[in-house]
CSV table of C-alpha atoms in Angstrom, one decimal:
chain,number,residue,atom,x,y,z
V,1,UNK,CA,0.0,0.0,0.0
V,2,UNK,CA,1.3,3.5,-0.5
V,3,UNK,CA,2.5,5.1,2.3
V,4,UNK,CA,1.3,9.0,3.3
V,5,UNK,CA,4.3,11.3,2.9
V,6,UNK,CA,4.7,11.9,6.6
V,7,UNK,CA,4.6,8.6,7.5
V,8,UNK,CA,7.4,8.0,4.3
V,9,UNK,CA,9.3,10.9,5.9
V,10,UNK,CA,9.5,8.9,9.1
V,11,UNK,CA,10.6,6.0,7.7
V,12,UNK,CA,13.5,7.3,5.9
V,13,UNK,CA,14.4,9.6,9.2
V,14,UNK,CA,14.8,5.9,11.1
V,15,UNK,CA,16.4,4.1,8.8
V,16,UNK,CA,19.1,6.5,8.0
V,17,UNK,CA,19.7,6.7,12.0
V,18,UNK,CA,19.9,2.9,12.0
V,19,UNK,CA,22.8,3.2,8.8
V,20,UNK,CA,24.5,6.0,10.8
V,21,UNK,CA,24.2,4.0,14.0
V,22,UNK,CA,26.0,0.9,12.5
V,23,UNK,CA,28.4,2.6,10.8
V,24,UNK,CA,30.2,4.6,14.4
V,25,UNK,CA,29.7,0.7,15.8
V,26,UNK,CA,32.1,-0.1,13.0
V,27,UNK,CA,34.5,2.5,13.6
V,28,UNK,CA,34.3,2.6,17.1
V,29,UNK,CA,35.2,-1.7,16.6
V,30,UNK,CA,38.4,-0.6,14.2
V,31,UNK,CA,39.5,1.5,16.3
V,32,UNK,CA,39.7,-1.0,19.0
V,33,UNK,CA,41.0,-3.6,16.8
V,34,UNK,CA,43.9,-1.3,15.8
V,35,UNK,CA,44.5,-0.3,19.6
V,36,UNK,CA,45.0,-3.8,20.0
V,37,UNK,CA,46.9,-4.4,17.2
V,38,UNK,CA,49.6,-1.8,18.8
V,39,UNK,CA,49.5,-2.6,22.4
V,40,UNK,CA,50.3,-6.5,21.1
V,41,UNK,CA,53.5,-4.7,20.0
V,42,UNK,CA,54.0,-2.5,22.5
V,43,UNK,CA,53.8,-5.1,25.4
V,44,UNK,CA,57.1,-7.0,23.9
V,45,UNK,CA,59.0,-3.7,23.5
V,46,UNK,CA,58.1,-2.5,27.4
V,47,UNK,CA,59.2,-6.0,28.3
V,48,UNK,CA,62.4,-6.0,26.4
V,49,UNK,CA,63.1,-2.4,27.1
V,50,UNK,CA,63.1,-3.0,30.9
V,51,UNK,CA,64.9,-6.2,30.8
V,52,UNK,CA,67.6,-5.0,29.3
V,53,UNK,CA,67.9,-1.8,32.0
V,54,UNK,CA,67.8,-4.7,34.8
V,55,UNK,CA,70.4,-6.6,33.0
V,56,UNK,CA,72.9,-3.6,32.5
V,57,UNK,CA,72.8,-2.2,36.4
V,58,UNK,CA,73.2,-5.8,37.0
V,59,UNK,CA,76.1,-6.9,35.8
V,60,UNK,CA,77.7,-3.1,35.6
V,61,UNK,CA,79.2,-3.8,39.4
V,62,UNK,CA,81.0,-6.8,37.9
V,63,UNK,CA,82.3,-5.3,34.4
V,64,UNK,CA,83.3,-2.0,35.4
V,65,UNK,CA,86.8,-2.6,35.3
V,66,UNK,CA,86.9,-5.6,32.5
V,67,UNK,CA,87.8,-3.7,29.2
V,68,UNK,CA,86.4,-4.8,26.1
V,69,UNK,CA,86.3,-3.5,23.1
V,70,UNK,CA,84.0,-4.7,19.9
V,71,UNK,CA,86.1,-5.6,17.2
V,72,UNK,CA,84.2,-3.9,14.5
V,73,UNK,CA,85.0,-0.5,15.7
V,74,UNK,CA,87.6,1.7,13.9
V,75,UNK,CA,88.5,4.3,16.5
V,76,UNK,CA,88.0,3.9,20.3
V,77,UNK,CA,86.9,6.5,22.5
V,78,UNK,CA,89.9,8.1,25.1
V,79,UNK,CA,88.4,9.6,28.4
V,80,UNK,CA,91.2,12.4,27.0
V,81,UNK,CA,89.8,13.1,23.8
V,82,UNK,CA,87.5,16.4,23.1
V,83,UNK,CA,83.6,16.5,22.4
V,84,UNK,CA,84.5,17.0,18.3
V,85,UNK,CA,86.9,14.3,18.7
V,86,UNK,CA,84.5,12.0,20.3
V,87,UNK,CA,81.6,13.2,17.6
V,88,UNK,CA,84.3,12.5,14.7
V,89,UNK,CA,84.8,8.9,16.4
V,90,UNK,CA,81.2,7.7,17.1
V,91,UNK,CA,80.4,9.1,13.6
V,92,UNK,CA,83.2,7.2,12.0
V,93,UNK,CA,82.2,3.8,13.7
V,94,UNK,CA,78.3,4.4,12.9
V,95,UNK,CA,79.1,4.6,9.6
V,96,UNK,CA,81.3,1.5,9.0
V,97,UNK,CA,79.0,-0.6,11.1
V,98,UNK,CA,75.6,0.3,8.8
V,99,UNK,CA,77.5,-0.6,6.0
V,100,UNK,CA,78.4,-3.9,6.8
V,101,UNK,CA,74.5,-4.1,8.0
V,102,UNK,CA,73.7,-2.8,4.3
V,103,UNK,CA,75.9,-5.5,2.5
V,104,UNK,CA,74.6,-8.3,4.6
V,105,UNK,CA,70.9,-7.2,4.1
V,106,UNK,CA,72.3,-6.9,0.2
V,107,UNK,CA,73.9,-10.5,0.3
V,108,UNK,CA,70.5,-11.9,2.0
V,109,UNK,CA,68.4,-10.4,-0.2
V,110,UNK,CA,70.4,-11.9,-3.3
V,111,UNK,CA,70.2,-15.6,-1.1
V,112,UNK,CA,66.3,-15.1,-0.9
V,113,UNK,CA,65.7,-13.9,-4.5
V,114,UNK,CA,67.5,-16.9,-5.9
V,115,UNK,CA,66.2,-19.6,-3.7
V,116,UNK,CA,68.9,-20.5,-1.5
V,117,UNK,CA,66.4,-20.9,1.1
V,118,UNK,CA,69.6,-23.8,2.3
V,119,UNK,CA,72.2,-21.3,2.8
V,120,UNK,CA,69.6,-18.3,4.5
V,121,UNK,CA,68.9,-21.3,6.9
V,122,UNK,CA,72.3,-22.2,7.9
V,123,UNK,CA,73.2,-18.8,8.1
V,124,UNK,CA,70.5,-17.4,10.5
V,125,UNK,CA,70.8,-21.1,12.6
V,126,UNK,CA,74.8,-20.1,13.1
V,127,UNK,CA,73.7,-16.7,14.1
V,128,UNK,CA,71.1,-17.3,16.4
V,129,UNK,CA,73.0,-20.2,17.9
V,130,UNK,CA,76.2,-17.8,18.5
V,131,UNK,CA,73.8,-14.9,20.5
V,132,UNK,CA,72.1,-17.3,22.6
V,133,UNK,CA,75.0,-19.3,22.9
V,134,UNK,CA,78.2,-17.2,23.6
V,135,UNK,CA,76.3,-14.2,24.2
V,136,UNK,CA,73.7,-14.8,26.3
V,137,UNK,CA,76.3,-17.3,28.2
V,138,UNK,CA,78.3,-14.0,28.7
V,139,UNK,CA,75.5,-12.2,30.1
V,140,UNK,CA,74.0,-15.3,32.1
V,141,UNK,CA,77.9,-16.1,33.3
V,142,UNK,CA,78.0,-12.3,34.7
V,143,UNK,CA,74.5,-12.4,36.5
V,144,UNK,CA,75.3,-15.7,38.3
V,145,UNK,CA,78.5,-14.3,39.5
V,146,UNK,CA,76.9,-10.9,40.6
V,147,UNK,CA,73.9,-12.7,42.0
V,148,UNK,CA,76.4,-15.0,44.0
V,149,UNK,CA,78.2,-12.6,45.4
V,150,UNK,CA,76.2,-10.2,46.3
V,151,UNK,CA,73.9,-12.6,47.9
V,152,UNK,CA,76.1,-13.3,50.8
V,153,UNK,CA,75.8,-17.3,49.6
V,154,UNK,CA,72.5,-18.1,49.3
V,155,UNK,CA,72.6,-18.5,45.6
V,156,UNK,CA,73.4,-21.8,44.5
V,157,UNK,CA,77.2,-22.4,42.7
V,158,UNK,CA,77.4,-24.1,39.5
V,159,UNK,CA,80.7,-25.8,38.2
V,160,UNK,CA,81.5,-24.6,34.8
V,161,UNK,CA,80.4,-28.1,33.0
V,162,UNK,CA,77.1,-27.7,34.2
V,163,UNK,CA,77.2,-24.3,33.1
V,164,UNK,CA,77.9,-25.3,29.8
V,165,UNK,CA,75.5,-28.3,29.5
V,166,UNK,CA,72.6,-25.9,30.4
V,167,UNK,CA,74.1,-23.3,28.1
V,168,UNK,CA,74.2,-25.5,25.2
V,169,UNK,CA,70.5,-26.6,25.8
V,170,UNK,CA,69.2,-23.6,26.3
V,171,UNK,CA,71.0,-22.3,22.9
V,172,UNK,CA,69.8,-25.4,21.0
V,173,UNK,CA,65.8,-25.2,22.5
V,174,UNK,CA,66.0,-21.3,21.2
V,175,UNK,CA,67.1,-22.5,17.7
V,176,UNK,CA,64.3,-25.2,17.5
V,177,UNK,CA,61.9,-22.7,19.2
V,178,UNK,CA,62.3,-19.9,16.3
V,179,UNK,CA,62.8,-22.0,13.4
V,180,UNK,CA,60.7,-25.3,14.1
V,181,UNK,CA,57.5,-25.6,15.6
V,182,UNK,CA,56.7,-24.2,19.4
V,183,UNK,CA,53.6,-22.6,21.1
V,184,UNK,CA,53.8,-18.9,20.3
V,185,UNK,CA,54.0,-18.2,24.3
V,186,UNK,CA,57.4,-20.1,24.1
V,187,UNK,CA,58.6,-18.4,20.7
V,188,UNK,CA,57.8,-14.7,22.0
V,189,UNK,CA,59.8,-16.0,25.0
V,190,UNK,CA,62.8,-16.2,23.1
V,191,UNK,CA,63.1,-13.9,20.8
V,192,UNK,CA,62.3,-11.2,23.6
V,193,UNK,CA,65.5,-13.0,25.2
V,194,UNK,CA,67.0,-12.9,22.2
V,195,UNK,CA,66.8,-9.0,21.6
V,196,UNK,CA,68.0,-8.6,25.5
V,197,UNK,CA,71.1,-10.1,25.0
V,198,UNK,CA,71.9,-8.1,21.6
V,199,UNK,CA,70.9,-5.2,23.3
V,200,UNK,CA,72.9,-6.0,26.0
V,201,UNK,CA,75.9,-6.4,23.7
V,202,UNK,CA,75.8,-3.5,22.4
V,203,UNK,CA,75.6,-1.3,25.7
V,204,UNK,CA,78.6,-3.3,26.9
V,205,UNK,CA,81.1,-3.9,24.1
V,206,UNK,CA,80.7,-0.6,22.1
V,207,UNK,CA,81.5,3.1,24.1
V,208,UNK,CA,78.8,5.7,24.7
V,209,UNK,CA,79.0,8.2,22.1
V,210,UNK,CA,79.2,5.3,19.2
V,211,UNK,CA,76.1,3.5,20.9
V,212,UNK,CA,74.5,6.7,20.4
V,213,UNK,CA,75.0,7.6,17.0
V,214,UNK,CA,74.4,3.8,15.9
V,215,UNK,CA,71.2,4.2,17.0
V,216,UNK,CA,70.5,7.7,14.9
V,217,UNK,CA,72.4,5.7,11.6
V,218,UNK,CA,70.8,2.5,12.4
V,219,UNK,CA,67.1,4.6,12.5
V,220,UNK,CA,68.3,6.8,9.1
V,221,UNK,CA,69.5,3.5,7.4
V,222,UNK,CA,65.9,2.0,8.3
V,223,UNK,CA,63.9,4.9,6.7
V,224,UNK,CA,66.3,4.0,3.5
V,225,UNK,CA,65.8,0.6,3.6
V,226,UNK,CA,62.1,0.4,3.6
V,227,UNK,CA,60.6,3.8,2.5
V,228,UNK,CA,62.8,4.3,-0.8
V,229,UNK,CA,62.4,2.9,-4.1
V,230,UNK,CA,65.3,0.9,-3.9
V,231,UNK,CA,65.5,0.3,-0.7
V,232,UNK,CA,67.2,-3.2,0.3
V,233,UNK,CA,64.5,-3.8,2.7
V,234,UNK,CA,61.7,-2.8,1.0
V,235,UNK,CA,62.7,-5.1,-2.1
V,236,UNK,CA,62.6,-8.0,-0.1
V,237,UNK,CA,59.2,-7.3,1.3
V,238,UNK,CA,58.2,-6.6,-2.1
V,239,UNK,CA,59.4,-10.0,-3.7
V,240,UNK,CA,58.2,-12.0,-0.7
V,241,UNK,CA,54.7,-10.6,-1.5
V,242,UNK,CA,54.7,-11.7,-5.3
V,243,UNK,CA,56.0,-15.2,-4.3
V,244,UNK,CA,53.7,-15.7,-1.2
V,245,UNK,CA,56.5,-16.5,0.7
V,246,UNK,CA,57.4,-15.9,4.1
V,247,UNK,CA,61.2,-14.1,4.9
V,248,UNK,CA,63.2,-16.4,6.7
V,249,UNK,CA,64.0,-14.5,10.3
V,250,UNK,CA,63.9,-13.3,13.9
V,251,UNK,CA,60.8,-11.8,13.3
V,252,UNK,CA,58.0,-11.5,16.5
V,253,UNK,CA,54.3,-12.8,15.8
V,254,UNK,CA,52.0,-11.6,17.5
V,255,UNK,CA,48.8,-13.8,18.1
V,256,UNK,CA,45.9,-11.4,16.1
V,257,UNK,CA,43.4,-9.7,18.6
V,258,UNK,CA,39.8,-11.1,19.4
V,259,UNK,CA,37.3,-8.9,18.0
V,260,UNK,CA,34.0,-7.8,20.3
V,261,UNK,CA,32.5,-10.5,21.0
V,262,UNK,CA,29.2,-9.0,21.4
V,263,UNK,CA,29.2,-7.7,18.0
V,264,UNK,CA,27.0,-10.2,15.7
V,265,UNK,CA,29.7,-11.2,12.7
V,266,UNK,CA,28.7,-10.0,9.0
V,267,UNK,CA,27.3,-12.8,7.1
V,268,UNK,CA,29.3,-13.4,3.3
V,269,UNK,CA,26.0,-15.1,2.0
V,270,UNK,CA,23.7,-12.1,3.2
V,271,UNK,CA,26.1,-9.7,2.0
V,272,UNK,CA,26.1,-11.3,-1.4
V,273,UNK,CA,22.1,-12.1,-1.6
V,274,UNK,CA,20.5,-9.6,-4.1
V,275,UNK,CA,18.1,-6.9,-3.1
């Protein structure tokens, strides 16, 4: 039956209510999705951030007067040198250490685009075997001396086989963990542990003022590497997209967020019926 105009009028009034209605319940849902999105990478990044403070006023009591040196730096830094001396230095050392990053990201890039899916393997199970290895046996070595001394005996000693035997378990489980099959829980775990122990080696085996300008080159080499046209990075995204391929790497998942579960799901078949 034909409707009188202001009942018509009424009926268009509510319905466009009803479409504006669902559509702030769908941005108000995107919006929390997304917020979830970045406090699921947030979280690791607190975590990390503050294990790697604890870690450094740790062990600083027991390396303060240990001098190390990395081996990739070209100057060192001289408690006599001058504030342009020290920028000339840290500036130097930046430098040279991005461009070994940039011919290794070059070299990996050439592995992945031909295939040699063996080699990228071998290469990143040697690396990550090394860090948790060696590396995180350094820092783990220098937090069970600190802990045992400064806890007047109640921590427990360890011989140095046993220290080893763990070591190499625990360097062998983190290589399974990342590049076999583990719950996610356990994979986060590790590569959180992981990105300690780097950061750790870099506060401890490289001086102050390089540590600082690696960081400004390492952020200006990343905005080259992914945002330009021929960025290293950004070519390796790009091909992994066009095969379907994952990149082979230390790279952290994230389980995706829920959505609301209150909200009723769209239905594909409703969406598609005709009018």
């Amino acid at each position: 039956r034909l409707l009188p105009p202001s009942e018509t009028v009424h009926v268009d009034v509510e319905q466009e209510l009803r479409e504006v209605t669902e559509e702030d319940e769908e941005i108000a849902e995107e919006l929390a999705y997304t917020a979830a999105h970045v406090t699921s990478v947030l979280k690791p990044v607190a975590v990390t951030m503050a294990l790697v403070v604890w870690a450094v006023k740790a062990t600083e009591q027991q390396l303060k007067d240990v001098p190390m040196q990395s081996p990739y730096l070209v100057y060192t830094e001289d408690d006599s040198d001058d504030t342009t001396t020290l920028i000339w230095k840290s500036i130097v050392n930046s430098v040279v250490i991005v461009m070994g990053v940039l011919g290794f990201t070059v070299v990996f890039f050439m592995l992945y685009k031909h295939r040699c899916n063996l080699i990228l393997y071998a290469w990143l199970v040697m690396s990550v075997s090394l860090l948790l290895g060696f590396s995180g046996g350094a820092l783990f070595y220098t937090l069970i001396i600190g802990a045992y001394d400064q806890g007047d005996g109640w921590f427990p000693a360890i011989d140095v086989y046993s220290f080893i035997f763990i070591q190499y378990n625990f360097a062998v489980t983190g290589v399974c963990v990342v590049f076999w099959k583990s719950p996610l829980i356990v994979k986060q775990g590790f590569l959180v542990v992981a990105s300690c122990i780097m950061a750790w080696v870099l506060s401890r085996f490289f001086p102050e003022w390089t540590v600082w300008a690696l960081l400004i080159a390492l952020a200006v080499y990343d905005i080259f590497a992914v945002l330009t046209p021929y960025g290293p990075l950004k070519a390796l995204v790009e091909l992994s997209q066009d095969r379907g391929d994952a990149i082979p790497g230390l790279v952290y998942e994230a389980a995706p967020p829920e959505r609301n579960p209150f909200a009723p799901a769209p239905s594909r078949d409703a969406e598609a019926a005709p009018d």
